[in-house]
mmCIF file of C-alpha atoms in Angstrom:
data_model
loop_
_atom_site.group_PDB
_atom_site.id
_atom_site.type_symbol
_atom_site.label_atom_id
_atom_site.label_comp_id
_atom_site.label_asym_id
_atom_site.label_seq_id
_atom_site.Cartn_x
_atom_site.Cartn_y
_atom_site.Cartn_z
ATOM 1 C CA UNK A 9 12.108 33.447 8.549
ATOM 2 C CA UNK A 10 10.483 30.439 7.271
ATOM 3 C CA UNK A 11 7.387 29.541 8.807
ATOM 4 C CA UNK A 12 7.396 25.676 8.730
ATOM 5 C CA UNK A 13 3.801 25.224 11.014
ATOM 6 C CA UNK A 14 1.160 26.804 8.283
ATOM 7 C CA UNK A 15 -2.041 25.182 7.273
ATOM 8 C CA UNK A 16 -1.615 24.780 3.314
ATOM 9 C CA UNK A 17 -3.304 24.364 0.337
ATOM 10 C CA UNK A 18 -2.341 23.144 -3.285
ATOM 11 C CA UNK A 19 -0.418 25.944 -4.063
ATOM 12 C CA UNK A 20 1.081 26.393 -1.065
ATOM 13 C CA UNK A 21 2.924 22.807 -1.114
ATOM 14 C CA UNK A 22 4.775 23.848 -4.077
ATOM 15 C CA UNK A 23 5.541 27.471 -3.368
ATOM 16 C CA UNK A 24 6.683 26.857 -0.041
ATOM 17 C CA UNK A 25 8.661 24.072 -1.211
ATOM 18 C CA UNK A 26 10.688 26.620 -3.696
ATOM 19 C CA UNK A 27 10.487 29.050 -0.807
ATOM 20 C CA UNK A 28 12.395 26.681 1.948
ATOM 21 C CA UNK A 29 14.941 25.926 -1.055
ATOM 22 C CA UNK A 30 15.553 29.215 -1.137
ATOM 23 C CA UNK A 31 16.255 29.971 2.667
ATOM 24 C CA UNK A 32 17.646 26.938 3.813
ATOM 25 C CA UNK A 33 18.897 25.162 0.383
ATOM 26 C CA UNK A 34 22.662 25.851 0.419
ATOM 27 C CA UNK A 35 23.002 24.295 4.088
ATOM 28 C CA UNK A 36 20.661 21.613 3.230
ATOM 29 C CA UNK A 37 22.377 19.960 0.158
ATOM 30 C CA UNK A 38 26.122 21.116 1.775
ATOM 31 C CA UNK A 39 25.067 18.695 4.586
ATOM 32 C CA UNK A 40 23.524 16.261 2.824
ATOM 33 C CA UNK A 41 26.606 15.786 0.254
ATOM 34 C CA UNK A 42 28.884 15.980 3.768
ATOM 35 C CA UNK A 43 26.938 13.257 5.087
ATOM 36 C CA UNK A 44 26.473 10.976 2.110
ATOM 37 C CA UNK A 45 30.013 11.567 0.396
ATOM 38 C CA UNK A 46 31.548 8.449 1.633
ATOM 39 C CA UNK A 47 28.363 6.354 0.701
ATOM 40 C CA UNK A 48 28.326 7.601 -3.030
ATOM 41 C CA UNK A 49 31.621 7.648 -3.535
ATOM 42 C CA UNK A 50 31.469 3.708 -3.021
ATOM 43 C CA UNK A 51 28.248 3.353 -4.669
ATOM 44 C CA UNK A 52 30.017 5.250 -7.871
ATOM 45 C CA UNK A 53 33.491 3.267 -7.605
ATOM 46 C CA UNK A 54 31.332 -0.475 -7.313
ATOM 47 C CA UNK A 55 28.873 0.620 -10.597
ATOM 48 C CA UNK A 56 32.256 1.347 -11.921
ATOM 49 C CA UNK A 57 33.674 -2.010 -11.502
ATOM 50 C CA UNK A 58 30.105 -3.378 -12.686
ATOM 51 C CA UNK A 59 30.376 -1.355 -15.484
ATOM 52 C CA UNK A 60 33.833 -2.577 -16.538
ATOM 53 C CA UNK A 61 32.920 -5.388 -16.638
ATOM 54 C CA UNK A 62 30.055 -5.659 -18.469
ATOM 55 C CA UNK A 63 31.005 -3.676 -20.830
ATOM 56 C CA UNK A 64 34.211 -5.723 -21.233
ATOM 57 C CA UNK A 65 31.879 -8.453 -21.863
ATOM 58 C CA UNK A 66 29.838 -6.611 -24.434
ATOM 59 C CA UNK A 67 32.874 -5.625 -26.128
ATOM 60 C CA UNK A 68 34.631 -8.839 -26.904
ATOM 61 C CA UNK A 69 31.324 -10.991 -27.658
ATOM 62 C CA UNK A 70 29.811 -8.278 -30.128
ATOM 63 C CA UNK A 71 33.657 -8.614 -31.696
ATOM 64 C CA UNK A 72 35.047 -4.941 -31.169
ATOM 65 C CA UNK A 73 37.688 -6.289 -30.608
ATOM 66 C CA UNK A 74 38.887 -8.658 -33.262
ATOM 67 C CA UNK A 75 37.813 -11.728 -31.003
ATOM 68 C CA UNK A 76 34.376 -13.556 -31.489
ATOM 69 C CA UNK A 77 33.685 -14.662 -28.321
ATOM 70 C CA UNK A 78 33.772 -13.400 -24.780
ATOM 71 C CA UNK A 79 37.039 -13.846 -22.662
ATOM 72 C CA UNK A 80 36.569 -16.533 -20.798
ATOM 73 C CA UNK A 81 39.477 -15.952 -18.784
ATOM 74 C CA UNK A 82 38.596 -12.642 -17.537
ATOM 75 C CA UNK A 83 35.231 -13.634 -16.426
ATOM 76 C CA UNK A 84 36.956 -16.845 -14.334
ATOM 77 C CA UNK A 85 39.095 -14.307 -13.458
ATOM 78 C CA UNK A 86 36.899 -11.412 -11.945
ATOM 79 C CA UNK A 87 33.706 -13.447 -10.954
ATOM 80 C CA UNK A 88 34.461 -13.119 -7.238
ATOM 81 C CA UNK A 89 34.669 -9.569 -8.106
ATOM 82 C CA UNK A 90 31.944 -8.771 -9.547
ATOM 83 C CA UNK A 91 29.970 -10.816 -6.642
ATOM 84 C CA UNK A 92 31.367 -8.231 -4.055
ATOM 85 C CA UNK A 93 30.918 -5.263 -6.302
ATOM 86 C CA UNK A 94 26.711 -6.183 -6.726
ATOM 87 C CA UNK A 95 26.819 -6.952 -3.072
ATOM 88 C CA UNK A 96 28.300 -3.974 -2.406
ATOM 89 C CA UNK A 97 25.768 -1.907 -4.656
ATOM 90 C CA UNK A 98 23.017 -3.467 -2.938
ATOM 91 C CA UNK A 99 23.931 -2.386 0.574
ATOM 92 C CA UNK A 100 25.278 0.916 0.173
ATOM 93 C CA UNK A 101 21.873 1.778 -1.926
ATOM 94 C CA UNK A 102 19.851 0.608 0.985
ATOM 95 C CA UNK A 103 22.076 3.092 3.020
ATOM 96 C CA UNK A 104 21.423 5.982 0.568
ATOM 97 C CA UNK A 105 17.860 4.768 0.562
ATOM 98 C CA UNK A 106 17.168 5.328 4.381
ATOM 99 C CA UNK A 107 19.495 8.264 4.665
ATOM 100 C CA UNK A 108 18.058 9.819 1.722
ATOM 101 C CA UNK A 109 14.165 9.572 3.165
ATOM 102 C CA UNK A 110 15.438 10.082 6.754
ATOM 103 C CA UNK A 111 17.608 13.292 6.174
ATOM 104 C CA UNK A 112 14.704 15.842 5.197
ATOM 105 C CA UNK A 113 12.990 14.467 8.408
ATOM 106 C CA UNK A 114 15.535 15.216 10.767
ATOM 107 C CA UNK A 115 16.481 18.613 8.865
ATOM 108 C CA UNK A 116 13.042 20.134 9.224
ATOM 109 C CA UNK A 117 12.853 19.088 12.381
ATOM 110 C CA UNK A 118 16.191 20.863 13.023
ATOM 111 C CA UNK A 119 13.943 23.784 11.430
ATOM 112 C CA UNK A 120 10.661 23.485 13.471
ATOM 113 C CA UNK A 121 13.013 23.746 16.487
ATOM 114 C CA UNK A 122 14.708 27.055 15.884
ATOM 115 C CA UNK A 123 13.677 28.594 12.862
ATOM 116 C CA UNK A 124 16.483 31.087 12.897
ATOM 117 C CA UNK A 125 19.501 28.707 13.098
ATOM 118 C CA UNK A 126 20.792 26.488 10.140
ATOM 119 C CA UNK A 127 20.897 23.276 11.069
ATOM 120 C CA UNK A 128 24.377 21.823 11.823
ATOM 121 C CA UNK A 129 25.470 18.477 10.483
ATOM 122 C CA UNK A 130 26.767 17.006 13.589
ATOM 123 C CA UNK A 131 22.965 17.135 14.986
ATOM 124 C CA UNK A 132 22.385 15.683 11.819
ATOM 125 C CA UNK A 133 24.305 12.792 12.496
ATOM 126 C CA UNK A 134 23.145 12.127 15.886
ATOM 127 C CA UNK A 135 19.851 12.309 15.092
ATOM 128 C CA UNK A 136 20.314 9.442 12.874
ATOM 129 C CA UNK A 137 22.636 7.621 14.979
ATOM 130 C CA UNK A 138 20.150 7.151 17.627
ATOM 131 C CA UNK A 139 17.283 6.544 15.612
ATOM 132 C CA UNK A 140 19.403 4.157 13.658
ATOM 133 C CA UNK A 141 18.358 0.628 14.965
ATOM 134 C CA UNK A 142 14.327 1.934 14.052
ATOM 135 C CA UNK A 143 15.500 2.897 10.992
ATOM 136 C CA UNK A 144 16.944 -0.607 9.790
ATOM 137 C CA UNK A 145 13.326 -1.799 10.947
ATOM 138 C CA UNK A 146 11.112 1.082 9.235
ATOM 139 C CA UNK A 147 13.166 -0.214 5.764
ATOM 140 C CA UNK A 148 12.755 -3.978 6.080
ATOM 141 C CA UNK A 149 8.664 -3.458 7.190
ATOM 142 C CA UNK A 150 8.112 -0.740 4.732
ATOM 143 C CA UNK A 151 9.727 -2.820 1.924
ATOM 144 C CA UNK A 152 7.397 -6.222 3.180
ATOM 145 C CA UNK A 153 4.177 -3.594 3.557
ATOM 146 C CA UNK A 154 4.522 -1.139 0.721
ATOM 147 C CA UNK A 155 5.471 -4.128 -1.768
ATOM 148 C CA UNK A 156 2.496 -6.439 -0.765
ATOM 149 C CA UNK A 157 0.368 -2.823 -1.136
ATOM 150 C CA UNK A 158 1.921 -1.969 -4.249
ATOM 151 C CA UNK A 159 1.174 -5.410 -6.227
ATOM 152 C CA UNK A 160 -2.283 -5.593 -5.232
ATOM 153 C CA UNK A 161 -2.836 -1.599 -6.116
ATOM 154 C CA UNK A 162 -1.367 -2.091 -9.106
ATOM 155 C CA UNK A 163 -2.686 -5.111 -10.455
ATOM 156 C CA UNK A 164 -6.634 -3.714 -9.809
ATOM 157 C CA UNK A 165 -5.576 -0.541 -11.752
ATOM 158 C CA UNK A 166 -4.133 -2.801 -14.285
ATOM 159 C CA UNK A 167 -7.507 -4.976 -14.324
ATOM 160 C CA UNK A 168 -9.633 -1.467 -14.902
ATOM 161 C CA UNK A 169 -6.587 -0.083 -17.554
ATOM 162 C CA UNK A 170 -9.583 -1.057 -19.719
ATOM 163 C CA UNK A 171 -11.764 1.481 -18.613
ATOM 164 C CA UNK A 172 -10.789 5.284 -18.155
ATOM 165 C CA UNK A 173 -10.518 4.944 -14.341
ATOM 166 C CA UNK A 174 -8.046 2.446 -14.115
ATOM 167 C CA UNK A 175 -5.919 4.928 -15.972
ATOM 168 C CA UNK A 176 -6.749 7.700 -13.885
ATOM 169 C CA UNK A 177 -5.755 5.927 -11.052
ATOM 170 C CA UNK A 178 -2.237 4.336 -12.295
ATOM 171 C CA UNK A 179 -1.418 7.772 -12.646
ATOM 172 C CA UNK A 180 -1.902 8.542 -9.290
ATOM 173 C CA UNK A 181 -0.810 6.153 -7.898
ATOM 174 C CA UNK A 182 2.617 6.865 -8.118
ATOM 175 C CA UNK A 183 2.883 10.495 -6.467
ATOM 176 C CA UNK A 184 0.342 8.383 -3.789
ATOM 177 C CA UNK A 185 2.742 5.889 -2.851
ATOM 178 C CA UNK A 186 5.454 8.200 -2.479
ATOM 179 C CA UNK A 187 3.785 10.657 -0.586
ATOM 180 C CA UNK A 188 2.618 7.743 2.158
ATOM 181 C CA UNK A 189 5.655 6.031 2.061
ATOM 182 C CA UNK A 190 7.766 9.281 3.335
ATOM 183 C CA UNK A 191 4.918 10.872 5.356
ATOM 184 C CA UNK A 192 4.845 7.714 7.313
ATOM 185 C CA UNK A 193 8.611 8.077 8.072
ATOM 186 C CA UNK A 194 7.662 11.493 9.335
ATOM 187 C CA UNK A 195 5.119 10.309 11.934
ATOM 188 C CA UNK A 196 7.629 7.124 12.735
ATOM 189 C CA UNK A 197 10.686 9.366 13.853
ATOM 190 C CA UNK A 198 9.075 12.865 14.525
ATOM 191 C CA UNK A 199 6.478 10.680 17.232
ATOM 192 C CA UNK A 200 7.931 8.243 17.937
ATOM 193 C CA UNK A 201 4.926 5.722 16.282
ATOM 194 C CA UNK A 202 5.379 2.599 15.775
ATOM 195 C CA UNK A 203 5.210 1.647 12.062
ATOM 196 C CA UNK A 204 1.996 0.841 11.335
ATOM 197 C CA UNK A 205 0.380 3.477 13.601
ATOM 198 C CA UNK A 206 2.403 5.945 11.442
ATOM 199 C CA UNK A 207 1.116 4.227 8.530
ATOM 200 C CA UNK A 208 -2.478 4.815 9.548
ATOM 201 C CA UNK A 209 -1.807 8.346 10.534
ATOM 202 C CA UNK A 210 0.149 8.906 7.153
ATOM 203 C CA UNK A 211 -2.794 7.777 5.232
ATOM 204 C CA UNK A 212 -5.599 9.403 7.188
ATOM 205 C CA UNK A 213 -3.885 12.500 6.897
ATOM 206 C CA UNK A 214 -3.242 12.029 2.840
ATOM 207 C CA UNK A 215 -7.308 10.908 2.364
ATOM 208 C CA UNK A 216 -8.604 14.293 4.655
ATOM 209 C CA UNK A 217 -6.699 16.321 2.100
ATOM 210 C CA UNK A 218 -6.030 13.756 -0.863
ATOM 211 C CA UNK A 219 -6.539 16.397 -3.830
ATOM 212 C CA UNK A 220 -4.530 18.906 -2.464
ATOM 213 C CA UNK A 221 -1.812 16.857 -1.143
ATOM 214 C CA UNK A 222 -1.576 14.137 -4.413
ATOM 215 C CA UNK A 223 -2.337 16.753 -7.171
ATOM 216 C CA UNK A 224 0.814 19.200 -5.051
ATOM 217 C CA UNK A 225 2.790 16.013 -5.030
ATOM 218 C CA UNK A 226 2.056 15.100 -9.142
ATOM 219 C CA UNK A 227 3.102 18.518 -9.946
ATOM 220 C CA UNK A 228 6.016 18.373 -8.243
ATOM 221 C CA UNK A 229 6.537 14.921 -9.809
ATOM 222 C CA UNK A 230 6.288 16.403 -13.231
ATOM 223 C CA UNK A 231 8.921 19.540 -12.420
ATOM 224 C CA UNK A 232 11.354 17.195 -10.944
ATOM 225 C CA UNK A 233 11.144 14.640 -13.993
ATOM 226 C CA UNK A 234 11.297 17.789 -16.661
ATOM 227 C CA UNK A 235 14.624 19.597 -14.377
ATOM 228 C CA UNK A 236 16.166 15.905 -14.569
ATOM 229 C CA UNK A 237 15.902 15.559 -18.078
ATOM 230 C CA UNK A 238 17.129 18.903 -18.720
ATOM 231 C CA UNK A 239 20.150 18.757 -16.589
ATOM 232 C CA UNK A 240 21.131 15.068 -17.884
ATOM 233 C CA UNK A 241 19.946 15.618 -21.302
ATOM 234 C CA UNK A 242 23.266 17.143 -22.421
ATOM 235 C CA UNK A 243 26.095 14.688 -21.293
ATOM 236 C CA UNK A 244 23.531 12.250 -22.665
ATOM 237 C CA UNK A 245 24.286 13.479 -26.136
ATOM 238 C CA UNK A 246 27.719 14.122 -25.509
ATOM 239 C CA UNK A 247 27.644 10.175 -24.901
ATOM 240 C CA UNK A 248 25.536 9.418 -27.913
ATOM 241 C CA UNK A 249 27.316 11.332 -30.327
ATOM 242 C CA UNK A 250 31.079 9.772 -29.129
ATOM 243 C CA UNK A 251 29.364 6.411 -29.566
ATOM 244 C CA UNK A 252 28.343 7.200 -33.049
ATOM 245 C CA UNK A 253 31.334 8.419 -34.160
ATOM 246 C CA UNK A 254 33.249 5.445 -32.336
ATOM 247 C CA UNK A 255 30.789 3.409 -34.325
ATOM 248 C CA UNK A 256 31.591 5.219 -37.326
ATOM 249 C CA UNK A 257 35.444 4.919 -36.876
ATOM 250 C CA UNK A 258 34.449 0.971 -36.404
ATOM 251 C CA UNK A 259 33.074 0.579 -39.505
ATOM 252 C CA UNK A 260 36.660 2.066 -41.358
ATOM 253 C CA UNK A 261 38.820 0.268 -39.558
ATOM 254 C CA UNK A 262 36.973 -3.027 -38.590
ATOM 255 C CA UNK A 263 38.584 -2.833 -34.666
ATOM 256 C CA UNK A 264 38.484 -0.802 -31.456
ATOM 257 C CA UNK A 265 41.478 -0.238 -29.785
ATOM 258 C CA UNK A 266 41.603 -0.074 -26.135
ATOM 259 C CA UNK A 267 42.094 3.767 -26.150
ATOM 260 C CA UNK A 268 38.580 4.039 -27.530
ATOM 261 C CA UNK A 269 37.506 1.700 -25.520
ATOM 262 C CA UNK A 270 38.649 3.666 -22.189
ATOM 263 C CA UNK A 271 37.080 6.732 -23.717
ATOM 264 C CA UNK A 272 34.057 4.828 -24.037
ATOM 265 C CA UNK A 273 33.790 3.786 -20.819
ATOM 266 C CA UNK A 274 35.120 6.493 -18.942
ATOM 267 C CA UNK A 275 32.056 8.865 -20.661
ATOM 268 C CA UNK A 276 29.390 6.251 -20.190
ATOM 269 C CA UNK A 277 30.357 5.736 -16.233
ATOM 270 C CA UNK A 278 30.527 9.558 -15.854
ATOM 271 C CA UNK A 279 27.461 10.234 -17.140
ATOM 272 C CA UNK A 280 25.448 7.208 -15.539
ATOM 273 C CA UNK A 281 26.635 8.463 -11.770
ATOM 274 C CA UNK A 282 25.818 11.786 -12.901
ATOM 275 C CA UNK A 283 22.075 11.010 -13.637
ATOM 276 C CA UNK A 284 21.952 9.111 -10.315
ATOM 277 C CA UNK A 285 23.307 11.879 -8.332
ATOM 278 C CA UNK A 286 20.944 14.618 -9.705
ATOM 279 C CA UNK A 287 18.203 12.108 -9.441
ATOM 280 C CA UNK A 288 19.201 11.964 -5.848
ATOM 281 C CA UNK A 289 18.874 15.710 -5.230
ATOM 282 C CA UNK A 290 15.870 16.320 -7.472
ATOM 283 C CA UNK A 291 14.004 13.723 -5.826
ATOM 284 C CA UNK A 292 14.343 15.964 -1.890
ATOM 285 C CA UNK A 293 12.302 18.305 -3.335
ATOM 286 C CA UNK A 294 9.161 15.591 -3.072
ATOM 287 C CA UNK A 295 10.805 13.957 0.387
ATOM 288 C CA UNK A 296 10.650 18.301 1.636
ATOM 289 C CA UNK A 297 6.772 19.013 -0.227
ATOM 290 C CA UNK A 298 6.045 15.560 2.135
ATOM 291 C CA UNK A 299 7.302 17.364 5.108
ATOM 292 C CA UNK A 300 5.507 20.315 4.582
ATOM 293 C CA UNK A 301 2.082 17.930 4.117
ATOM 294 C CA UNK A 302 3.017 16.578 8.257
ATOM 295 C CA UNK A 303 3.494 19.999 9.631
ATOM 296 C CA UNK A 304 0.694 21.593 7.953
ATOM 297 C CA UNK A 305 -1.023 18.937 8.987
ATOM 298 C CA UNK A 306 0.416 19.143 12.971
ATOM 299 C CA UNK A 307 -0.556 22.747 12.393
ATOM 300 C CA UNK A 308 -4.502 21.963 12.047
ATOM 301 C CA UNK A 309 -4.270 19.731 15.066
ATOM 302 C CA UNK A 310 -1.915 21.492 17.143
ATOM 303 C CA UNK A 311 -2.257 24.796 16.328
ATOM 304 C CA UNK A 312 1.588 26.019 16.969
ATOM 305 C CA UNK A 313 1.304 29.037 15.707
ATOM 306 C CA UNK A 314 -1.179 30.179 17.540
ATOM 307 C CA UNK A 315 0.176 29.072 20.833
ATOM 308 C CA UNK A 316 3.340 30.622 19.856
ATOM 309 C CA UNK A 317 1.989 34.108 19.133
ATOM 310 C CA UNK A 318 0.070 33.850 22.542
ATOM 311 C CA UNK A 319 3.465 32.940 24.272
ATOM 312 C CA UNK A 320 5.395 35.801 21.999
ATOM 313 C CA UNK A 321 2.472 38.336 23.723
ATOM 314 C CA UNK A 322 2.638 37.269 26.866
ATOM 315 C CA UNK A 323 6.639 38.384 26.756
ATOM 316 C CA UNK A 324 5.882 41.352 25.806
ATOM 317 C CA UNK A 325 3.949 42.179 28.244
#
């Protein structure tokens, strides 16, 4: 069983992390690509039609073609399209955005609950459904707060980029802002806060414990960065080396046809939705470290553990 209330340390953030991936991470990402399916499978279908387009574009004005201009015609043609494609990409990655910070919230609460049940999807789903309306509000204040945060944070750090501080402190500034942005949403649904109480208990808790919890969350930064790389290095070069040899097959023959074209295309979409999707995934591992960080930190204050064990004896006898 996975204890989820446990005062931690440094190490503990990124052990436990691996641990909980290890009891609960089938169920977790099964539900998770359940829930989201729908939403990525229009966010991949409108970069598509971006993508088309664009590189339609690129094709015909660089003269891959035979032609040495861009087709007017087709941009007349599919401007209305494109509008509702970028609108469309917009929304749906707002979606993503909320359901991706919100899920681990919900699903650990799911754990803290009954430890020895996996959590079902449909409780999931109605977790978020009711919390929905605060949710649409936590996104357009944290975007307004975090923003106005970020610009002045970053443009002191810039100012002292001179000095050695101000790059110590760009580079942790990063794992900082994620870590308060997602604890905050922890204290917004799990108490029911409103946002900027949750925002003052998010960053109280991160400055009582700010080496431990940062230098847990930079680490993790670093493994999720490396295991992205790694697992979207290869269909990378895959993409490379059919663009060099396209190139190549240029060069001979002066002209593209449209088979190569399609090939081209096809590979470059694939492997763009790819990245995004294991970017996706990679990136819970922070969102579940920051849940860890809230209920070690509901552990000091509330000692549930403790009370449990007491309440565990007292059946007993």
């Amino acid at each position: 069983m996975f204890q989820l209330f446990q005062i931690r340390g440094f190490g503990e953030f990124i052990s436990d992390t691996f641990q909980f991936l290890k009891n609960y991470g089938k169920n977790y990402f099964k539900n998770y690509l359940k829930h989201a399916f729908v939403a990525l499978l229009l966010l991949m279908v409108s970069m598509a039609l971006i993508g088309t387009f664009y590189y339609r574009v690129l094709i015909t004005t660089v003269g891959f073609t035979g032609t040495e201009t861009y087709d007017n015609a087709f941009v007349t043609e599919n401007v209305v399209l494109l509008i509702v494609g970028m609108i469309a990409i917009v929304i749906i990655s707002l979606y993503l955005a909320l359901l991706n910070y919100s899920y681990p919230v919900y699903y650990l609460r799911l754990v803290g609950e009954n430890p020895n049940k996996m959590p079902e999807l449909q409780s999931i789903k109605t977790l978020v459904k009711n919390d929905f309306g605060r949710l649409l509000l936590f996104g357009l204040l944290s975007v307004i707060v975090f923003s106005i945060i970020g610009i002045v944070a970053f443009s002191i750090a810039a100012i002292l980029s001179f000095v050695i501080i101000g790059i110590f402190i760009f580079i942790l500034l990063m794992p900082t802002f994620i870590t308060w942005y997602s604890l905050t949403l922890y204290y917004y649904l799990n108490k029911n806060q409103s946002f900027f109480d949750a925002l003052k208990y998010a960053f109280y808790t991160i400055t009582n414990n700010f080496w431990n919890i940062i230098g847990a969350n930079l680490c993790m930064l670093i493994i999720v960065y490396v295991l992205s790389m790694a697992v979207t290095m290869i269909p990378y070069m895959i993409m490379m080396i059919t663009m060099v040899l396209g190139m190549e097959g240029i060069e001979s023959s002066q002209s593209m046809n449209s088979s190569n074209i399609s090939i081209f295309l096809v590979v470059m979409v694939i492997v763009y939705c790819f990245s995004i999707l294991v970017s996706m995934l990679l990136n819970h591992l922070l969102l579940i470290q920051t849940g860890l960080v809230y209920y070690s930190e509901r552990e000091k204050l509330e000692q549930n553990t403790m009370r449990q064990s007491i309440d565990e004896i007292g059946k007993h006898e």
